[in-house]
Amino acid sequence: AIQLTQSPSSLSASVGDRVTITCRASQGISSALAWYQQKPGKAPKLLIYDASILESGVPSRFSGSGSGTDFTLTISSLQPEDFATYYCQQFNSYLFTFGPGTKVDIK
Amino acid sequence: EVQLLESGGGLVQPGGSLRLSCAASGFTLRSYAMSWVRQAPGKGLEWVSAISGSGGNTYYADSVKGRFTISRDNSKNTLYLQMNSLRAEDTALYYCATDREGAYDIWGQGTMVTVSS
């Protein structure tokens, strides 16, 4: 099965900061990667799919890039509502594994 | 309103069984492949199982293979997860989600399964 790692596992940032989260796959997955945001007590919310396509309704400060094994999620200017945990997920082949998550909290 | 509603969770003893249901409303379930994802308390997301739109293809995580069975009844717009031989490590919040071919775009609110004596 394809393994995903995320870095960092957690970060502290301030409102207005640019934040970058990395997801690395154990083997090439083309662009078959999605990013989710999860807030405490809530279901995950889709942000990005196909590595770089913004889901409808998601603010444009979120962006995704990468292909093959290395991917990034960038928040261009962190807003108070963005403090959450972010997960990547690969769709290249079953099993559709998730990364371990990156928690973004307030500095 | 488009939504998924899970049910069937609860407290069960080790070795016991539960059947989870996921009812769709506001859209036709047969149009989607579907999946179950779980989250142990304080932990990350774990992909559990998936099923094609027709139900002809099913997939399982190694951790549940041989114990869990995913199925669907498109006439009832409902997805199921039959869980047998439950273990303490199966304790988690179980979500169902629609698979839009490369993204899980609709999620339920989850149903809690606790395996404990």
Tab-separated table of N, CA and C in Angstrom, chain A:
chain	number	residue	atom	x	y	z
A	1	ALA	N	0.836	-1.194	0.000
A	1	ALA	CA	0.000	0.000	0.000
A	1	ALA	C	0.878	1.254	0.000
A	2	ILE	N	0.371	2.294	-0.657
A	2	ILE	CA	1.076	3.558	-0.714
A	2	ILE	C	0.987	4.258	0.640
A	3	GLN	N	2.125	4.683	1.151
A	3	GLN	CA	2.172	5.404	2.424
A	3	GLN	C	2.336	6.899	2.140
A	4	LEU	N	1.689	7.709	2.960
A	4	LEU	CA	1.818	9.161	2.882
A	4	LEU	C	2.413	9.689	4.175
A	5	THR	N	3.358	10.593	4.050
A	5	THR	CA	3.880	11.301	5.211
A	5	THR	C	3.589	12.790	5.040
A	6	GLN	N	3.409	13.475	6.131
A	6	GLN	CA	3.156	14.912	6.112
A	6	GLN	C	4.165	15.602	7.015
A	7	SER	N	4.574	16.784	6.608
A	7	SER	CA	5.438	17.596	7.453
A	7	SER	C	5.062	19.060	7.318
A	8	PRO	N	5.123	19.794	8.440
A	8	PRO	CA	5.390	19.262	9.774
A	8	PRO	C	4.160	18.541	10.324
A	9	SER	N	4.283	17.909	11.464
A	9	SER	CA	3.120	17.282	12.098
A	9	SER	C	2.253	18.347	12.779
A	10	SER	N	2.872	19.432	13.155
A	10	SER	CA	2.134	20.557	13.713
A	10	SER	C	2.938	21.831	13.501
A	11	LEU	N	2.223	22.945	13.510
A	11	LEU	CA	2.891	24.234	13.384
A	11	LEU	C	2.057	25.299	14.078
A	12	SER	N	2.745	26.318	14.530
A	12	SER	CA	2.090	27.471	15.124
A	12	SER	C	2.319	28.660	14.207
A	13	ALA	N	1.266	29.376	13.918
A	13	ALA	CA	1.361	30.492	12.993
A	13	ALA	C	0.424	31.606	13.425
A	14	SER	N	0.652	32.770	12.872
A	14	SER	CA	-0.169	33.933	13.185
A	14	SER	C	-1.086	34.269	12.026
A	15	VAL	N	-2.163	34.972	12.337
A	15	VAL	CA	-3.063	35.441	11.294
A	15	VAL	C	-2.257	36.279	10.304
A	16	GLY	N	-2.462	35.987	9.023
A	16	GLY	CA	-1.745	36.696	7.973
A	16	GLY	C	-0.510	35.969	7.467
A	17	ASP	N	-0.045	34.973	8.207
A	17	ASP	CA	1.132	34.220	7.791
A	17	ASP	C	0.856	33.373	6.561
A	18	ARG	N	1.903	33.116	5.802
A	18	ARG	CA	1.854	32.149	4.709
A	18	ARG	C	2.266	30.801	5.290
A	19	VAL	N	1.450	29.780	5.050
A	19	VAL	CA	1.685	28.459	5.628
A	19	VAL	C	1.794	27.429	4.507
A	20	THR	N	2.801	26.568	4.618
A	20	THR	CA	2.987	25.507	3.630
A	20	THR	C	3.091	24.163	4.338
A	21	ILE	N	2.314	23.203	3.878
A	21	ILE	CA	2.311	21.841	4.412
A	21	ILE	C	2.711	20.907	3.278
A	22	THR	N	3.556	19.957	3.597
A	22	THR	CA	4.069	19.030	2.594
A	22	THR	C	3.515	17.627	2.811
A	23	CYS	N	3.212	16.960	1.728
A	23	CYS	CA	2.759	15.565	1.750
A	23	CYS	C	3.648	14.788	0.778
A	24	ARG	N	4.202	13.685	1.231
A	24	ARG	CA	5.087	12.880	0.387
A	24	ARG	C	4.555	11.457	0.302
A	25	ALA	N	4.480	10.938	-0.912
A	25	ALA	CA	4.001	9.574	-1.151
A	25	ALA	C	5.173	8.609	-1.285
A	26	SER	N	4.954	7.377	-0.870
A	26	SER	CA	6.018	6.367	-0.898
A	26	SER	C	6.329	5.882	-2.309
A	27	GLN	N	5.428	6.176	-3.248
A	27	GLN	CA	5.676	5.913	-4.659
A	27	GLN	C	4.876	6.905	-5.473
A	28	GLY	N	5.206	7.026	-6.738
A	28	GLY	CA	4.552	8.023	-7.565
A	28	GLY	C	3.047	7.802	-7.682
A	29	ILE	N	2.294	8.904	-7.529
A	29	ILE	CA	0.842	8.826	-7.610
A	29	ILE	C	0.279	9.820	-8.622
A	30	SER	N	1.140	10.258	-9.562
A	30	SER	CA	0.709	11.261	-10.535
A	30	SER	C	0.159	12.479	-9.794
A	31	SER	N	-1.042	12.907	-10.122
A	31	SER	CA	-1.647	14.040	-9.400
A	31	SER	C	-2.855	13.611	-8.578
A	32	ALA	N	-2.935	12.330	-8.254
A	32	ALA	CA	-4.105	11.766	-7.572
A	32	ALA	C	-4.046	12.010	-6.060
A	33	LEU	N	-4.142	13.285	-5.697
A	33	LEU	CA	-4.047	13.654	-4.288
A	33	LEU	C	-5.086	14.708	-3.947
A	34	ALA	N	-5.696	14.553	-2.780
A	34	ALA	CA	-6.660	15.522	-2.267
A	34	ALA	C	-6.198	16.021	-0.902
A	35	TRP	N	-6.667	17.224	-0.576
A	35	TRP	CA	-6.393	17.821	0.730
A	35	TRP	C	-7.724	18.116	1.427
A	36	TYR	N	-7.741	17.878	2.741
A	36	TYR	CA	-8.924	18.126	3.560
A	36	TYR	C	-8.557	18.973	4.777
A	37	GLN	N	-9.539	19.706	5.237
A	37	GLN	CA	-9.433	20.453	6.480
A	37	GLN	C	-10.416	19.846	7.474
A	38	GLN	N	-9.975	19.620	8.705
A	38	GLN	CA	-10.879	19.122	9.723
A	38	GLN	C	-10.763	19.975	10.988
A	39	LYS	N	-11.910	20.439	11.452
A	39	LYS	CA	-11.984	21.169	12.708
A	39	LYS	C	-12.527	20.245	13.792
A	40	PRO	N	-12.199	20.511	15.069
A	40	PRO	CA	-12.622	19.611	16.149
A	40	PRO	C	-14.127	19.354	16.147
A	41	GLY	N	-14.504	18.084	16.220
A	41	GLY	CA	-15.901	17.703	16.278
A	41	GLY	C	-16.636	17.767	14.953
A	42	LYS	N	-15.912	18.015	13.883
A	42	LYS	CA	-16.535	18.130	12.565
A	42	LYS	C	-15.966	17.107	11.601
A	43	ALA	N	-16.734	16.799	10.558
A	43	ALA	CA	-16.241	15.932	9.496
A	43	ALA	C	-15.206	16.684	8.657
A	44	PRO	N	-14.314	15.970	8.012
A	44	PRO	CA	-13.373	16.620	7.094
A	44	PRO	C	-14.102	17.352	5.970
A	45	LYS	N	-13.443	18.386	5.484
A	45	LYS	CA	-13.981	19.185	4.377
A	45	LYS	C	-12.968	19.165	3.240
A	46	LEU	N	-13.441	18.864	2.047
A	46	LEU	CA	-12.563	18.815	0.879
A	46	LEU	C	-12.119	20.222	0.502
A	47	LEU	N	-10.808	20.392	0.317
A	47	LEU	CA	-10.253	21.682	-0.112
A	47	LEU	C	-9.748	21.644	-1.550
A	48	ILE	N	-8.948	20.642	-1.848
A	48	ILE	CA	-8.213	20.541	-3.102
A	48	ILE	C	-8.331	19.107	-3.606
A	49	TYR	N	-8.493	18.925	-4.911
A	49	TYR	CA	-8.432	17.591	-5.492
A	49	TYR	C	-7.571	17.628	-6.749
A	50	ASP	N	-7.198	16.435	-7.218
A	50	ASP	CA	-6.255	16.336	-8.341
A	50	ASP	C	-5.032	17.215	-8.103
A	51	ALA	N	-4.592	17.249	-6.878
A	51	ALA	CA	-3.377	17.938	-6.403
A	51	ALA	C	-3.463	19.454	-6.406
A	52	SER	N	-4.218	20.037	-7.345
A	52	SER	CA	-4.141	21.498	-7.483
A	52	SER	C	-5.466	22.171	-7.810
A	53	ILE	N	-6.538	21.415	-7.903
A	53	ILE	CA	-7.837	22.000	-8.268
A	53	ILE	C	-8.606	22.363	-7.005
A	54	LEU	N	-8.965	23.631	-6.920
A	54	LEU	CA	-9.675	24.132	-5.748
A	54	LEU	C	-11.131	23.701	-5.803
A	55	GLU	N	-11.606	23.095	-4.736
A	55	GLU	CA	-13.011	22.702	-4.645
A	55	GLU	C	-13.889	23.950	-4.644
A	56	SER	N	-15.031	23.840	-5.279
A	56	SER	CA	-15.970	24.946	-5.332
A	56	SER	C	-16.310	25.458	-3.932
A	57	GLY	N	-16.261	26.760	-3.769
A	57	GLY	CA	-16.612	27.371	-2.490
A	57	GLY	C	-15.458	27.530	-1.524
A	58	VAL	N	-14.315	26.968	-1.851
A	58	VAL	CA	-13.141	27.071	-0.976
A	58	VAL	C	-12.395	28.375	-1.299
A	59	PRO	N	-12.021	29.138	-0.287
A	59	PRO	CA	-11.350	30.423	-0.543
A	59	PRO	C	-10.070	30.269	-1.359
A	60	SER	N	-9.803	31.268	-2.172
A	60	SER	CA	-8.660	31.195	-3.084
A	60	SER	C	-7.313	31.328	-2.374
A	61	ARG	N	-7.314	31.613	-1.077
A	61	ARG	CA	-6.037	31.641	-0.349
A	61	ARG	C	-5.451	30.243	-0.193
A	62	PHE	N	-6.279	29.210	-0.433
A	62	PHE	CA	-5.794	27.831	-0.420
A	62	PHE	C	-5.332	27.454	-1.833
A	63	SER	N	-4.191	26.801	-1.921
A	63	SER	CA	-3.727	26.301	-3.206
A	63	SER	C	-2.927	25.023	-2.988
A	64	GLY	N	-2.890	24.209	-4.013
A	64	GLY	CA	-2.155	22.960	-3.955
A	64	GLY	C	-1.263	22.820	-5.168
A	65	SER	N	-0.169	22.104	-4.993
A	65	SER	CA	0.737	21.874	-6.112
A	65	SER	C	1.449	20.540	-5.923
A	66	GLY	N	2.107	20.105	-6.990
A	66	GLY	CA	2.901	18.887	-6.918
A	66	GLY	C	2.386	17.790	-7.825
A	67	SER	N	3.239	16.814	-8.038
A	67	SER	CA	2.875	15.606	-8.774
A	67	SER	C	3.952	14.562	-8.510
A	68	GLY	N	3.605	13.329	-8.779
A	68	GLY	CA	4.570	12.259	-8.515
A	68	GLY	C	4.565	11.850	-7.055
A	69	THR	N	5.560	12.299	-6.300
A	69	THR	CA	5.650	11.917	-4.889
A	69	THR	C	5.582	13.089	-3.917
A	70	ASP	N	5.760	14.305	-4.404
A	70	ASP	CA	5.848	15.457	-3.500
A	70	ASP	C	4.758	16.480	-3.797
A	71	PHE	N	4.047	16.869	-2.739
A	71	PHE	CA	2.901	17.751	-2.869
A	71	PHE	C	2.926	18.790	-1.752
A	72	THR	N	2.335	19.936	-2.039
A	72	THR	CA	2.231	20.971	-1.018
A	72	THR	C	0.836	21.570	-1.004
A	73	LEU	N	0.408	21.931	0.192
A	73	LEU	CA	-0.782	22.746	0.406
A	73	LEU	C	-0.291	24.073	0.971
A	74	THR	N	-0.725	25.163	0.355
A	74	THR	CA	-0.314	26.486	0.804
A	74	THR	C	-1.532	27.315	1.162
A	75	ILE	N	-1.447	27.979	2.285
A	75	ILE	CA	-2.446	28.971	2.680
A	75	ILE	C	-1.724	30.305	2.595
A	76	SER	N	-2.156	31.167	1.691
A	76	SER	CA	-1.368	32.363	1.388
A	76	SER	C	-1.394	33.393	2.514
A	77	SER	N	-2.512	33.498	3.192
A	77	SER	CA	-2.641	34.446	4.298
A	77	SER	C	-3.594	33.827	5.320
A	78	LEU	N	-3.045	33.269	6.356
A	78	LEU	CA	-3.821	32.495	7.324
A	78	LEU	C	-4.895	33.346	7.997
A	79	GLN	N	-6.096	32.814	8.023
A	79	GLN	CA	-7.232	33.491	8.656
A	79	GLN	C	-7.635	32.758	9.933
A	80	PRO	N	-8.344	33.433	10.839
A	80	PRO	CA	-8.704	32.770	12.110
A	80	PRO	C	-9.454	31.454	11.923
A	81	GLU	N	-10.268	31.367	10.874
A	81	GLU	CA	-11.057	30.150	10.651
A	81	GLU	C	-10.224	29.004	10.055
A	82	ASP	N	-8.961	29.259	9.754
A	82	ASP	CA	-8.107	28.228	9.143
A	82	ASP	C	-7.370	27.374	10.159
A	83	PHE	N	-7.484	27.713	11.429
A	83	PHE	CA	-6.817	26.906	12.443
A	83	PHE	C	-7.567	25.588	12.565
A	84	ALA	N	-6.866	24.521	12.201
A	84	ALA	CA	-7.498	23.212	12.020
A	84	ALA	C	-6.401	22.182	11.756
A	85	THR	N	-6.826	20.949	11.499
A	85	THR	CA	-5.893	19.902	11.087
A	85	THR	C	-6.117	19.604	9.614
A	86	TYR	N	-5.026	19.433	8.881
A	86	TYR	CA	-5.081	19.230	7.442
A	86	TYR	C	-4.524	17.842	7.098
A	87	TYR	N	-5.254	17.152	6.229
A	87	TYR	CA	-4.879	15.803	5.811
A	87	TYR	C	-4.764	15.732	4.292
A	88	CYS	N	-3.780	14.995	3.806
A	88	CYS	CA	-3.730	14.635	2.398
A	88	CYS	C	-4.241	13.201	2.250
A	89	GLN	N	-4.686	12.857	1.056
A	89	GLN	CA	-5.186	11.510	0.748
A	89	GLN	C	-4.847	11.181	-0.692
A	90	GLN	N	-4.330	9.985	-0.923
A	90	GLN	CA	-3.984	9.584	-2.282
A	90	GLN	C	-5.097	8.738	-2.892
A	91	PHE	N	-5.302	8.958	-4.187
A	91	PHE	CA	-6.332	8.233	-4.942
A	91	PHE	C	-5.717	7.475	-6.120
A	92	ASN	N	-4.427	7.232	-6.061
A	92	ASN	CA	-3.804	6.560	-7.192
A	92	ASN	C	-4.205	5.096	-7.269
A	93	SER	N	-4.274	4.451	-6.096
A	93	SER	CA	-4.631	3.033	-6.073
A	93	SER	C	-5.191	2.691	-4.707
A	94	TYR	N	-6.171	1.775	-4.704
A	94	TYR	CA	-6.655	1.292	-3.408
A	94	TYR	C	-5.506	0.612	-2.699
A	95	LEU	N	-5.292	0.835	-1.462
A	95	LEU	CA	-6.127	1.482	-0.503
A	95	LEU	C	-5.923	3.007	-0.536
A	96	PHE	N	-6.998	3.802	-0.412
A	96	PHE	CA	-6.905	5.253	-0.543
A	96	PHE	C	-6.438	5.898	0.769
A	97	THR	N	-5.176	5.714	1.061
A	97	THR	CA	-4.623	6.099	2.350
A	97	THR	C	-4.612	7.603	2.581
A	98	PHE	N	-4.671	7.971	3.862
A	98	PHE	CA	-4.547	9.345	4.325
A	98	PHE	C	-3.159	9.554	4.915
A	99	GLY	N	-2.709	10.793	4.851
A	99	GLY	CA	-1.539	11.178	5.603
A	99	GLY	C	-1.892	11.310	7.079
A	100	PRO	N	-0.897	11.436	7.946
A	100	PRO	CA	-1.137	11.478	9.397
A	100	PRO	C	-1.685	12.799	9.916
A	101	GLY	N	-1.693	13.820	9.065
A	101	GLY	CA	-2.265	15.098	9.473
A	101	GLY	C	-1.240	16.117	9.920
A	102	THR	N	-1.593	17.392	9.724
A	102	THR	CA	-0.798	18.528	10.200
A	102	THR	C	-1.740	19.463	10.948
A	103	LYS	N	-1.447	19.677	12.211
A	103	LYS	CA	-2.277	20.557	13.023
A	103	LYS	C	-1.714	21.969	12.961
A	104	VAL	N	-2.562	22.914	12.598
A	104	VAL	CA	-2.181	24.321	12.524
A	104	VAL	C	-2.864	25.040	13.672
A	105	ASP	N	-2.068	25.582	14.583
A	105	ASP	CA	-2.681	26.308	15.694
A	105	ASP	C	-2.115	27.719	15.795
A	106	ILE	N	-2.685	28.451	16.727
A	106	ILE	CA	-2.382	29.881	16.836
A	106	ILE	C	-1.092	30.091	17.607
A	107	LYS	N	-0.224	30.912	17.053
A	107	LYS	CA	1.019	31.256	17.763
A	107	LYS	C	0.705	32.260	18.876
